[in-house]
Coordinates of C-alpha atoms and ligand atoms in Angstrom, one line a residue:
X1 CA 0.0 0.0 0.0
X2 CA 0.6 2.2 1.0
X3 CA 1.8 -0.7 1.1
X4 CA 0.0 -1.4 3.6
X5 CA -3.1 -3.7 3.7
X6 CA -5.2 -4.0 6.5
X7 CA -4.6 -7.0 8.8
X8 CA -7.9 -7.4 10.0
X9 CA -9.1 -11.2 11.4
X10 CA -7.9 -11.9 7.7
X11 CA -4.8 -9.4 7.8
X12 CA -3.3 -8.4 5.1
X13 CA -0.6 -7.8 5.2
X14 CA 6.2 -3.7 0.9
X15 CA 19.3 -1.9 -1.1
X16 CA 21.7 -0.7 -1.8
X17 CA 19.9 0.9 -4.5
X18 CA 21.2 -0.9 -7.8
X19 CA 22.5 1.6 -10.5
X20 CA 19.6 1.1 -12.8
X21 CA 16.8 1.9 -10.0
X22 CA 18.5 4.9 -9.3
X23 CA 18.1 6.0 -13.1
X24 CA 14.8 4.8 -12.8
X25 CA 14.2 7.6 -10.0
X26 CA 15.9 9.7 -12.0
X27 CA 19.0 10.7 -10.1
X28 CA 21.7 12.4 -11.9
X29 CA 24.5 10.7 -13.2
X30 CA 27.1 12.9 -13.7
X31 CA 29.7 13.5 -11.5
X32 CA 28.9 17.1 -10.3
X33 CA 26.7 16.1 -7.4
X34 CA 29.8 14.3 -5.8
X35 CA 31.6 17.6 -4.8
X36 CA 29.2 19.1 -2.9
X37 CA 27.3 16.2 0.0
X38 CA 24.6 17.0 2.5
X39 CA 25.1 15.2 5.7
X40 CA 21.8 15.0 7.4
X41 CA 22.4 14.5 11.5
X42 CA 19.5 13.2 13.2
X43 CA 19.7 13.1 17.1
X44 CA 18.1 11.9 20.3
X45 CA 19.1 13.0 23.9
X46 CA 17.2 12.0 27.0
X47 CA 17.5 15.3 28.0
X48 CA 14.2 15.7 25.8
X49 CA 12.4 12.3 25.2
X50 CA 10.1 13.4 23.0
X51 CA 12.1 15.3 20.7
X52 CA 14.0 14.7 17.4
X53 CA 16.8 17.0 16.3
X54 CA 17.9 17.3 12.9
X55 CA 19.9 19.1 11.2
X56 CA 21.5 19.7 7.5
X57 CA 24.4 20.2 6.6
X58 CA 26.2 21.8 3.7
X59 CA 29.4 20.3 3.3
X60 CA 30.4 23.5 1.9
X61 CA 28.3 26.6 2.4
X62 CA 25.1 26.8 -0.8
X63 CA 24.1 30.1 -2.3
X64 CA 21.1 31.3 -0.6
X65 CA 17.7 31.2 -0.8
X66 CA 17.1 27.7 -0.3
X67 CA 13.7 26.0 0.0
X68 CA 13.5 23.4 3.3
X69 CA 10.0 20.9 2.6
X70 CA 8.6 18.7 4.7
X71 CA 6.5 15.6 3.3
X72 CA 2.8 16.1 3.8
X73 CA 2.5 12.7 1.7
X74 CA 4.7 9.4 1.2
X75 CA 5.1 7.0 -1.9
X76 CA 2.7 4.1 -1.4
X77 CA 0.9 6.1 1.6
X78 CA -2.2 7.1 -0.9
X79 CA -3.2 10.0 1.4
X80 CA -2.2 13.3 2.2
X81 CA -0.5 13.0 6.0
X82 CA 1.4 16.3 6.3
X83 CA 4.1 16.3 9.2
X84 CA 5.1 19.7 9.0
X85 CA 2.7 20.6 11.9
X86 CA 5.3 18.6 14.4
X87 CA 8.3 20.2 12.7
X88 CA 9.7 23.2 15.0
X89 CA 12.7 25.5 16.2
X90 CA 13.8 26.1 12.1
X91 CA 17.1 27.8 12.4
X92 CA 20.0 28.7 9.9
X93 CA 23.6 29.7 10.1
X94 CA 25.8 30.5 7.4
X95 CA 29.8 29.2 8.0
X96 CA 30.3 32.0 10.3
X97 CA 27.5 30.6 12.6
X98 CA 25.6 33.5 12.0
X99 CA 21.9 33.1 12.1
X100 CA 19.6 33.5 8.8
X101 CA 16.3 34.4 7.9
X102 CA 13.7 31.8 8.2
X103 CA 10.7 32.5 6.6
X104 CA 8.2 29.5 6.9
X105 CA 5.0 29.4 3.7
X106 CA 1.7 30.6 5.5
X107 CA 0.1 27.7 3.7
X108 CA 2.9 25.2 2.2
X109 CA 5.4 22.9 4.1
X110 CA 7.9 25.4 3.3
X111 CA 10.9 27.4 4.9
X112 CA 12.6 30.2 2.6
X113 CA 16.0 29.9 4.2
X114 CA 18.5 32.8 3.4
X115 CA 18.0 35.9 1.2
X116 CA 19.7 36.4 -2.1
X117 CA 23.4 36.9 -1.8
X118 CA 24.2 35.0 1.4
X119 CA 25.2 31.6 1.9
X120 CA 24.0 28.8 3.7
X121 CA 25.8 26.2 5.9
X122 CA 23.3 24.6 8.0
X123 CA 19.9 24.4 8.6
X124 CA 18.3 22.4 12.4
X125 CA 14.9 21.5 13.6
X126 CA 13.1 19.7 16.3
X127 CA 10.3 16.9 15.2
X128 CA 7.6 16.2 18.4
X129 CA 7.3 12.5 17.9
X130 CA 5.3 12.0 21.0
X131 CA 3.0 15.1 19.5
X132 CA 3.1 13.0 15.9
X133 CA 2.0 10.0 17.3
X134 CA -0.8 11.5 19.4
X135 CA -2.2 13.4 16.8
X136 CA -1.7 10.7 13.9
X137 CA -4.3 8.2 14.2
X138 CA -3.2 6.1 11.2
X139 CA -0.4 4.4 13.6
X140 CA 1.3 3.3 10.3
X141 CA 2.0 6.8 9.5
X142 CA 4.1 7.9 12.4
X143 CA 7.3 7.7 13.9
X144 CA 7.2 6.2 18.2
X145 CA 9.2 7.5 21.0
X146 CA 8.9 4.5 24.2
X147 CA 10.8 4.3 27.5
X148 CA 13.7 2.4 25.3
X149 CA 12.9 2.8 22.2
X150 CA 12.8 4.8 19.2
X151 CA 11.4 4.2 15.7
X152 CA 11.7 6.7 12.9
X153 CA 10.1 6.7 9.8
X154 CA 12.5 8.8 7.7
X155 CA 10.2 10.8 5.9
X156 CA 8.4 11.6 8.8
X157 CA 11.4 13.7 10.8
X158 CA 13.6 14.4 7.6
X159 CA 13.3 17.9 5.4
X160 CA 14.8 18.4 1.9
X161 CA 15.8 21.2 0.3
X162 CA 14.3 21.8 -3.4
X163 CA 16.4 21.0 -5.9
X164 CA 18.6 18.5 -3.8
X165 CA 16.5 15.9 -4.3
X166 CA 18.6 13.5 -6.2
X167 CA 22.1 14.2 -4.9
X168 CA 23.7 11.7 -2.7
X169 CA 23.0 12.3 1.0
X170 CA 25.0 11.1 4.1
X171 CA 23.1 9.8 7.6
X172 CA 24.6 10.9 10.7
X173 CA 22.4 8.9 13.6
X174 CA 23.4 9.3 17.2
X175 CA 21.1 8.5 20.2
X176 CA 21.6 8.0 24.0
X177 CA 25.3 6.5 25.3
X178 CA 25.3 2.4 25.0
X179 CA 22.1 2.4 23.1
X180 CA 21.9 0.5 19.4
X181 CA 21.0 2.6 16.4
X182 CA 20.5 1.0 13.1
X183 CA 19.7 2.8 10.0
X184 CA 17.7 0.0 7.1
X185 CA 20.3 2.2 5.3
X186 CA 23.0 -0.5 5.9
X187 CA 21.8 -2.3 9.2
X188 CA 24.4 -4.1 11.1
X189 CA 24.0 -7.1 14.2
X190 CA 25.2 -6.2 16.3
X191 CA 24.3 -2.8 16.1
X192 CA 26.5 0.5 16.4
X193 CA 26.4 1.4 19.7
X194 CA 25.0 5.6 20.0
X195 CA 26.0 6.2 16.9
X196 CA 26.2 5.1 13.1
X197 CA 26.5 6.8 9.6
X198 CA 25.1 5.5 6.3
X199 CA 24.7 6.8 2.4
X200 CA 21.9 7.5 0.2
X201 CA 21.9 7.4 -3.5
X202 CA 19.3 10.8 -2.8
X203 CA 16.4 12.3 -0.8
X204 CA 14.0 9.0 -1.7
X205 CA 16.2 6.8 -0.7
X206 CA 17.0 8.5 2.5
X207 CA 13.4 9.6 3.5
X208 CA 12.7 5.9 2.7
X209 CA 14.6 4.0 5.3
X210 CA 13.5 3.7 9.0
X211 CA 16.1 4.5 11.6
X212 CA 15.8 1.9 15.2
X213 CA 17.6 2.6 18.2
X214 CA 17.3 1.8 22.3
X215 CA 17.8 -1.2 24.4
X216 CA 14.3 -2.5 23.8
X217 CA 15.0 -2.9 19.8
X218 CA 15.5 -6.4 19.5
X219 CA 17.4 -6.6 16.8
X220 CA 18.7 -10.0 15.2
X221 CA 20.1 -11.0 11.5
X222 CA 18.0 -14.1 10.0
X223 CA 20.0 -16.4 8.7
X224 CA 19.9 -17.7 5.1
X225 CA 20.1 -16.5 1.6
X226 CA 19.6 -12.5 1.1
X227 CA 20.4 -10.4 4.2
X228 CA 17.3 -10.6 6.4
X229 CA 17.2 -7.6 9.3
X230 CA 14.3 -7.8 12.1
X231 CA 14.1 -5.1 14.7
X232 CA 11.0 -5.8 17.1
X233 CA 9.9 -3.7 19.5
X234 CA 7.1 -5.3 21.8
X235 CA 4.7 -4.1 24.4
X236 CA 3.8 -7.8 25.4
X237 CA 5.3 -11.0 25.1
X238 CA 6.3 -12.4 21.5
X239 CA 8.4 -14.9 19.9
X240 CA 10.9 -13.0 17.8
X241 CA 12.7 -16.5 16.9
X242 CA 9.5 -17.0 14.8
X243 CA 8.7 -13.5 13.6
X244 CA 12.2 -14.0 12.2
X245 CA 11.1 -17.2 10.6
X246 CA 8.3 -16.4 9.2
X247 CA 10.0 -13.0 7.7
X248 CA 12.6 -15.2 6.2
X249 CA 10.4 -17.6 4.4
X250 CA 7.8 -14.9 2.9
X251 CA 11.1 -13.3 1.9
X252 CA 12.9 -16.2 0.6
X253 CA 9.5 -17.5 -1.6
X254 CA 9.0 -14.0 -2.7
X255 CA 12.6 -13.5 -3.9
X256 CA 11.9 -17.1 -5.7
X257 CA 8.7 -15.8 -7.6
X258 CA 10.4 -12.8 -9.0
X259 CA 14.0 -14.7 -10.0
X260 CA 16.4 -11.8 -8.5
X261 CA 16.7 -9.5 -6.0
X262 CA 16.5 -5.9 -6.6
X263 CA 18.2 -5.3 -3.2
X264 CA 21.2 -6.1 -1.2
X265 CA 19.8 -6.6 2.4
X266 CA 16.1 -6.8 3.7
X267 CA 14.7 -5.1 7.0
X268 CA 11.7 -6.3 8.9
X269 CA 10.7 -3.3 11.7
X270 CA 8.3 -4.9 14.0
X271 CA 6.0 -3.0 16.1
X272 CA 3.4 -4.6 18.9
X273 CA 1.7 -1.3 20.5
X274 CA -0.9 -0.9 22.9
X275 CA -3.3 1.3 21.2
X276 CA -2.8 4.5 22.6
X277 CA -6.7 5.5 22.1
X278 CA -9.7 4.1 21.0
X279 CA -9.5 6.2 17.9
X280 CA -5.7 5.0 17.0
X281 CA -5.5 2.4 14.3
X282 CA -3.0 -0.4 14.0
X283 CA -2.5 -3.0 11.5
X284 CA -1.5 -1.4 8.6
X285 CA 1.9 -1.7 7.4
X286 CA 4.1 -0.1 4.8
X287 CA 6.7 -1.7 2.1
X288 CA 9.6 0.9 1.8
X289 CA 12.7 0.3 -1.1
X290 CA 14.4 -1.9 1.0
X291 CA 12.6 -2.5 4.1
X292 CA 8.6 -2.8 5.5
X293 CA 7.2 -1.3 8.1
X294 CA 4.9 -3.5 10.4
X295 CA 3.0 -1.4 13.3
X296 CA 0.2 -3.7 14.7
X297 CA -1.7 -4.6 17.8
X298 CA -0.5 -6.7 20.9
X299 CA -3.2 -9.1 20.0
X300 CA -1.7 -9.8 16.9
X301 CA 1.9 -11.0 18.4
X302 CA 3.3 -14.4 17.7
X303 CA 3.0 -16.6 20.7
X304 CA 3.4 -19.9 21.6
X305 CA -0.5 -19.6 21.8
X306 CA -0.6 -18.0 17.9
X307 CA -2.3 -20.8 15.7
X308 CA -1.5 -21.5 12.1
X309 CA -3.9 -19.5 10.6
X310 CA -2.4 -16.2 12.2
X311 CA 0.9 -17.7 11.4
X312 CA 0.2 -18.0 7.9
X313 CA -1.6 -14.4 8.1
X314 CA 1.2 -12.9 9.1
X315 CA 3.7 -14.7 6.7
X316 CA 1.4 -13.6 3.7
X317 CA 1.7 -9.7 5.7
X318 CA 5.1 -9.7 5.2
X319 CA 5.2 -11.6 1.9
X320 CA 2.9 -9.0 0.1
X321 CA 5.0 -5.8 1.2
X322 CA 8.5 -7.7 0.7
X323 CA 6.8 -8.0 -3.0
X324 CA 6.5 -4.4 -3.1
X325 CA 9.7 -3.8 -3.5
X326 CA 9.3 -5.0 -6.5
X327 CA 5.7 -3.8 -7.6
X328 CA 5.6 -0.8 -7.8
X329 CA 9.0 0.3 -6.1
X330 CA 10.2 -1.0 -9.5
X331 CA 7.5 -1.8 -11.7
X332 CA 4.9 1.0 -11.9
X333 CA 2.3 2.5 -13.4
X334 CA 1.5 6.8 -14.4
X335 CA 2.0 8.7 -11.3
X336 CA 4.1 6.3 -8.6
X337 CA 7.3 8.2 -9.3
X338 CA 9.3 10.6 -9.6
X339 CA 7.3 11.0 -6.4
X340 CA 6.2 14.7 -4.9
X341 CA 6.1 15.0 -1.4
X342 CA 3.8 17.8 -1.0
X343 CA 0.8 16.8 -2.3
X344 CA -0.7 13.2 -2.7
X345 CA -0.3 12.5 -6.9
X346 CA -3.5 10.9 -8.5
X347 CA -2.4 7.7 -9.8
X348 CA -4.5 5.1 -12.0
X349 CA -2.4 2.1 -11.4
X350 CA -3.3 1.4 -7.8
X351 CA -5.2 -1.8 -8.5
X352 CA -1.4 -3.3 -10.3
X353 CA 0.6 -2.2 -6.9
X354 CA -1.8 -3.6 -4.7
X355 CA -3.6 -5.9 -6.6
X356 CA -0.7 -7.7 -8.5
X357 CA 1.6 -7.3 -5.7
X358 CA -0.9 -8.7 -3.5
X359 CA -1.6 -11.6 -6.3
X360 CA 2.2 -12.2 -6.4
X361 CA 2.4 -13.0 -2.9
X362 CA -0.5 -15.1 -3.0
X363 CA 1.3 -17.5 -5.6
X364 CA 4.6 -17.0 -4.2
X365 CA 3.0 -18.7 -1.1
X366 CA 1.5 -21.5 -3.3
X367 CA 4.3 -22.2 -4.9
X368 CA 6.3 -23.1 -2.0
X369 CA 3.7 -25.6 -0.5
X370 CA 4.1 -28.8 0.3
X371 CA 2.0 -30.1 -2.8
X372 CA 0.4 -28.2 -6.0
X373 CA -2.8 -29.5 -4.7
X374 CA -2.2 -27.6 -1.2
X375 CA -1.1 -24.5 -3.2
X376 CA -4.3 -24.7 -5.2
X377 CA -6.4 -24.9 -2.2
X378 CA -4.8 -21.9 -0.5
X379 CA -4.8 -20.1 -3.6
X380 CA -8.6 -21.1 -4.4
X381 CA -9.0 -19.8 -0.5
X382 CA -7.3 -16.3 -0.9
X383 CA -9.3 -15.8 -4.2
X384 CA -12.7 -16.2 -2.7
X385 CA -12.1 -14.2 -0.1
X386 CA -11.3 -11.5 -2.8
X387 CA -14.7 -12.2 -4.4
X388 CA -16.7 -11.7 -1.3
X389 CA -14.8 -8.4 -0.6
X390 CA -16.3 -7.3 -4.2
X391 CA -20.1 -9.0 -3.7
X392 CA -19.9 -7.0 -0.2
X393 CA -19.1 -3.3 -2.0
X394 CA -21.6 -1.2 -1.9
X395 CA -23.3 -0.4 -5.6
X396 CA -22.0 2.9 -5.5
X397 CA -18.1 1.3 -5.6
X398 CA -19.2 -1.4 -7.9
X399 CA -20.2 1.1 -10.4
X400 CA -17.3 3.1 -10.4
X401 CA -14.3 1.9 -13.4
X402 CA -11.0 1.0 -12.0
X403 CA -9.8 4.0 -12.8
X404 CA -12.0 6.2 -11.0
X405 CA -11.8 3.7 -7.9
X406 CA -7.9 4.2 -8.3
X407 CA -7.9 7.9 -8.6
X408 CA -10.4 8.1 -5.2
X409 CA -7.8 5.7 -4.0
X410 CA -5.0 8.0 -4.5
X411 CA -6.4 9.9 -1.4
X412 CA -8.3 7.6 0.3
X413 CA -7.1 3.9 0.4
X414 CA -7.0 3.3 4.0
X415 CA -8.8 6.0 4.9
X416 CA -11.9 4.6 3.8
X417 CA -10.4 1.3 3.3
X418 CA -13.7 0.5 1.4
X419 CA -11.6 1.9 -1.9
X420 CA -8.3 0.1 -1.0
X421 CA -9.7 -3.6 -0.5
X422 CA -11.3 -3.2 -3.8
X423 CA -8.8 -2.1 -5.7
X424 CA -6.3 -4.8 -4.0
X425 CA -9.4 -7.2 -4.6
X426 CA -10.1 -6.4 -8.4
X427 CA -6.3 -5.9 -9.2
X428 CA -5.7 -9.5 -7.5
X429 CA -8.6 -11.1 -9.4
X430 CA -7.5 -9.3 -12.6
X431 CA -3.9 -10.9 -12.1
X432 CA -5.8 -14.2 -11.5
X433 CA -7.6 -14.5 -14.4
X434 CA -4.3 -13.3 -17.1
X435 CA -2.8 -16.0 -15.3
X436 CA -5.3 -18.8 -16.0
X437 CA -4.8 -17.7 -19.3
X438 CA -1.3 -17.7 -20.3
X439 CA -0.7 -20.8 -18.6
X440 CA -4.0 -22.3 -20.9
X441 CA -2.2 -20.9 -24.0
X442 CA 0.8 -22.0 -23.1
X443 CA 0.3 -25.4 -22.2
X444 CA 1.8 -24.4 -18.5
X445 CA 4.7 -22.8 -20.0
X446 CA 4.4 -19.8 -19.1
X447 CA 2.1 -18.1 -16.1
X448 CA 1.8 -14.3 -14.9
X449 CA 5.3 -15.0 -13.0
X450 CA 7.0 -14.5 -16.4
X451 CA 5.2 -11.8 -17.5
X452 CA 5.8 -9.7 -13.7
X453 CA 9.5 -10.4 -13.8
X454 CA 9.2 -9.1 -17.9
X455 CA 7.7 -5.4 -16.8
X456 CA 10.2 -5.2 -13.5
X457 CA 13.1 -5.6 -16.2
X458 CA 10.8 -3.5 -18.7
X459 CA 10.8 -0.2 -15.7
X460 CA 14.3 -0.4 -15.2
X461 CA 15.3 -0.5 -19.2
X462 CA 13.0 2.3 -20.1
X463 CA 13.6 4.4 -16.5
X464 CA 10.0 4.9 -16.8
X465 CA 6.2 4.2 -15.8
X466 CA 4.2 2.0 -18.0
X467 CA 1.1 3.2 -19.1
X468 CA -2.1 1.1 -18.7
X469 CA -2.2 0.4 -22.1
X470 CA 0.9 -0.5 -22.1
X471 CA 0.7 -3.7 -19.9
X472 CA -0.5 -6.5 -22.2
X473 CA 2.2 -5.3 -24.9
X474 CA 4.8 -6.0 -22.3
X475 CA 2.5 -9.4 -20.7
X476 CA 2.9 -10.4 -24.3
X477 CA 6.6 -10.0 -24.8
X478 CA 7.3 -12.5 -22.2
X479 CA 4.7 -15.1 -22.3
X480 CA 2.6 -14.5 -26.5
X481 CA -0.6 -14.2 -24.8
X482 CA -2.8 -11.5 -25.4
X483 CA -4.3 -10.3 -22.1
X484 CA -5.8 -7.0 -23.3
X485 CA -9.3 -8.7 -23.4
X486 CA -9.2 -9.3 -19.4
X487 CA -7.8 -5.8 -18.8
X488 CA -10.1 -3.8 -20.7
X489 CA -13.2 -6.1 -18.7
X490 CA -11.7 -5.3 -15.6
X491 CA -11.0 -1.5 -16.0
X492 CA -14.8 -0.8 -17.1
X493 CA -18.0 -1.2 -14.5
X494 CA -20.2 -2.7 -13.7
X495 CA -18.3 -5.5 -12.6
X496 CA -19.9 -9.1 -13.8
Ligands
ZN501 ZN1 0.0 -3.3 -0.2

């Protein structure tokens, strides 16, 4: 989902950035951006618990003015969720350490730093994470600050300055003395103790990767193929042994359905929170380039109690956002990227990221059972339920064309999560059916799997969206079956 699905009794459940991704984002190639770096430093003393300090850093002074935005909207989030209101204290000094102007936009998320012949060296603010959670409901959406602990979301406590978007950034993290700090940047077990420092390939990047630290982050490396990373942090008793084993074989399966791996090391950040009001909402979770996000209820901790079904729940949670790294942080439609952080951007593709990437899972799952006839049951299973989310929509939805549903669900797919489970619901079934049929055509040859790994390879080649026209051209390339029939059926109302 927003890479993040609902878990609800069903829950749902998103690198080093390889050269060609970071074309695909469109960061600059040339050499120029290398002589000038912004060190971000992001700090957290005791001395103020509820406060983040950050501050940027020109590694040699920039001509002034320069623009400082906050996000007020994230990639995958499908909402506007602005967190300048918790940003405070904006200062500036040039190299002399002599203060600036700061003018902040009566309306935008926007500091003018500097007049017109001055230079600027540094820029620092405060974030109220305690003031960000309370206010936040969507608990997915905000960085935590416990007795302990300290979870950042990156883009929720870190500015950028127009125009730098793309140039390469360094992370300076430094917390309380003896505590761990790991950046999903380049995580490490075990972790630097109070301080670390990491590279981004840009802004995204950056703004994309969580940042863990305290003494009740339990963090571990799973072993096996790919780098697995877990960080937990839980109000009530858990098994991390198992979320770690069930991390590792959704991620495993999932980097089996898709052939490679678009990333160098995975991080799972764990979160089981006692709701801090009635009105707070949990189970959501959010696929980021190289990590996921997972901020849910105590209830919904792995125990020595937890059956199999919430087992296999909560393996199919992280196996759908571990596949969003793939759709859409690298396959995509109109509208997913280059992303703008100001303002949530309509996109008509939301039934392929959450629908496809949600199908992928589903088979990447099936695969990997015991016995085809097992993996047909649970995928039979996982498709029904996606049919009675669609007979349960109310006419109003069932009318509307995928695209409009999309659009609405640009701005509103958790918040009424009506429009996100049908988009995930007729994406998914749309992905279904293509798949029935190129595996009829082809005698079993080929299947949807072939035709997914096609249009990742497709986004990276052409360092560009795919229009929705544009998807059973590339389907065909890879498998000879013309899908366009099932796509133009699905993308009209009413639904059959
Ligand atoms: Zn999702």
């Amino acid at each position: 989902m927003r890479l993040a699905e609902k878990i609800t009794m069903p829950k749902a459940v998103g690198a080093a950035l390889p050269l060609l991704f970071l074309c695909s984002l469109g960061l600059p190639s040339g050499l120029a951006a290398l002589d000038q770096q912004l060190v971000y430093r992001v700090r957290y003393d005791l001395a103020t618990p509820s406060i983040i300090h950050v501050s940027l850093n020109f590694s040699a002074p920039a001509a002034a003015p320069v623009t400082l935005i906050m996000p007020r909207t994230v990639p995958g989030g499908y909402a506007q969720r602005p967190y300048d209101p918790f940003v405070a204290g904006v200062t500036a000094f040039n190299a002399a350490n002599t203060p600036l102007d700061v003018k902040r936009d009566e309306i935008g998320p926007r500091w003018k730093i500097g007049k017109s012949g001055e230079q600027v060296s540094r820029v620092a603010y405060d974030v109220d994470v305690t003031r960000m959670e309370r206010e936040i409901l969507s608990a997915v959406d905000s960085s935590k600050i416990r007795e302990g602990y300290v979870g950042l979301l990156g883009y929720s406590v870190l500015a950028f300055f127009e125009g730098w978007e793309n140039k390469p950034l360094r992370l300076e993290v430094s917390g309380p003395a003896d505590w761990p700090v790991l950046s999903t940047l380049a995580p490490r077990v075990p972790a630097d103790k109070s301080s670390l420092t990491a590279q981004a390939a840009g802004y995204y990047a950056l703004a994309d990767s969580p940042i863990l630290m305290g003494p009740k982050a339990q963090l571990r490396q799973i072993a096996g193929g790919v780098p697995l990373f877990l960080s937990v942090y839980a109000e009530c008793d858990d098994d991390v042994a198992q979320d770690g084993l069930l991390a590792r074989e959704a991620l495993d399966r999932v980097g089996a359905y898709f052939g490679k791996t678009p990333f160098s090391h995975y991080t799972v950040v764990l979160e089981y929170l006692r709701p801090l009001s009635p009105r707070h909402e949990y189970n959501f979770s959010m696929e980021h380039i190289e990590s996921g996000t997972f901020y849910l209820d105590t209830d919904h901790a792995i125990t020595a109690q937890t059956g199999d079904r919430n087992r296999a729940e909560q393996r199919f949670n992280f196996a759908h956002h571990i596949a969003h790294s793939w759709i859409p942080k690298r396959a995509y439609g109109v509208g997913y990227l280059p992303f703008h952080w100001e303002m949530a951007p309509i996109i008509d593709t939301i039934w392929f990221n959450e629908g496809f990437g949600r199908y992928a899972a589903i088979e990447a799952l099936a695969e990997a059972d015991l016995s085809q006839e097992e993996g047909r049951r649970s995928r039979g299973r996982a498709l029904d339920r996606l049919r009675g989310i669609l007979d349960d929509a109310p006419e109003f939805i069932r009318r509307m064309s995928l695209t409009d549903l999309s659009r609405e669900g640009s701005f509103l797919y958790s918040d009424d999560f009506r429009v996100g489970r049908n988009l995930f619901a007729r994406g998914a079934l749309m992905a279904a059916e293509m798949d029935d049929q190129i595996r009829a055509q082809t005698a079993g040859k080929k299947s949807l799997r072939d035709a997914l790994r096609h249009i990742v390879d497709w986004c990276d080649q052409n360092h560009r969206a795919f229009r929705t026209e544009e998807l059973p051209v590339i389907f065909r390339e890879a498998t000879g079956v013309d899908t366009s029939a099932i796509l133009d059926r699905w993308m009209q109302p009413p639904l059959r």
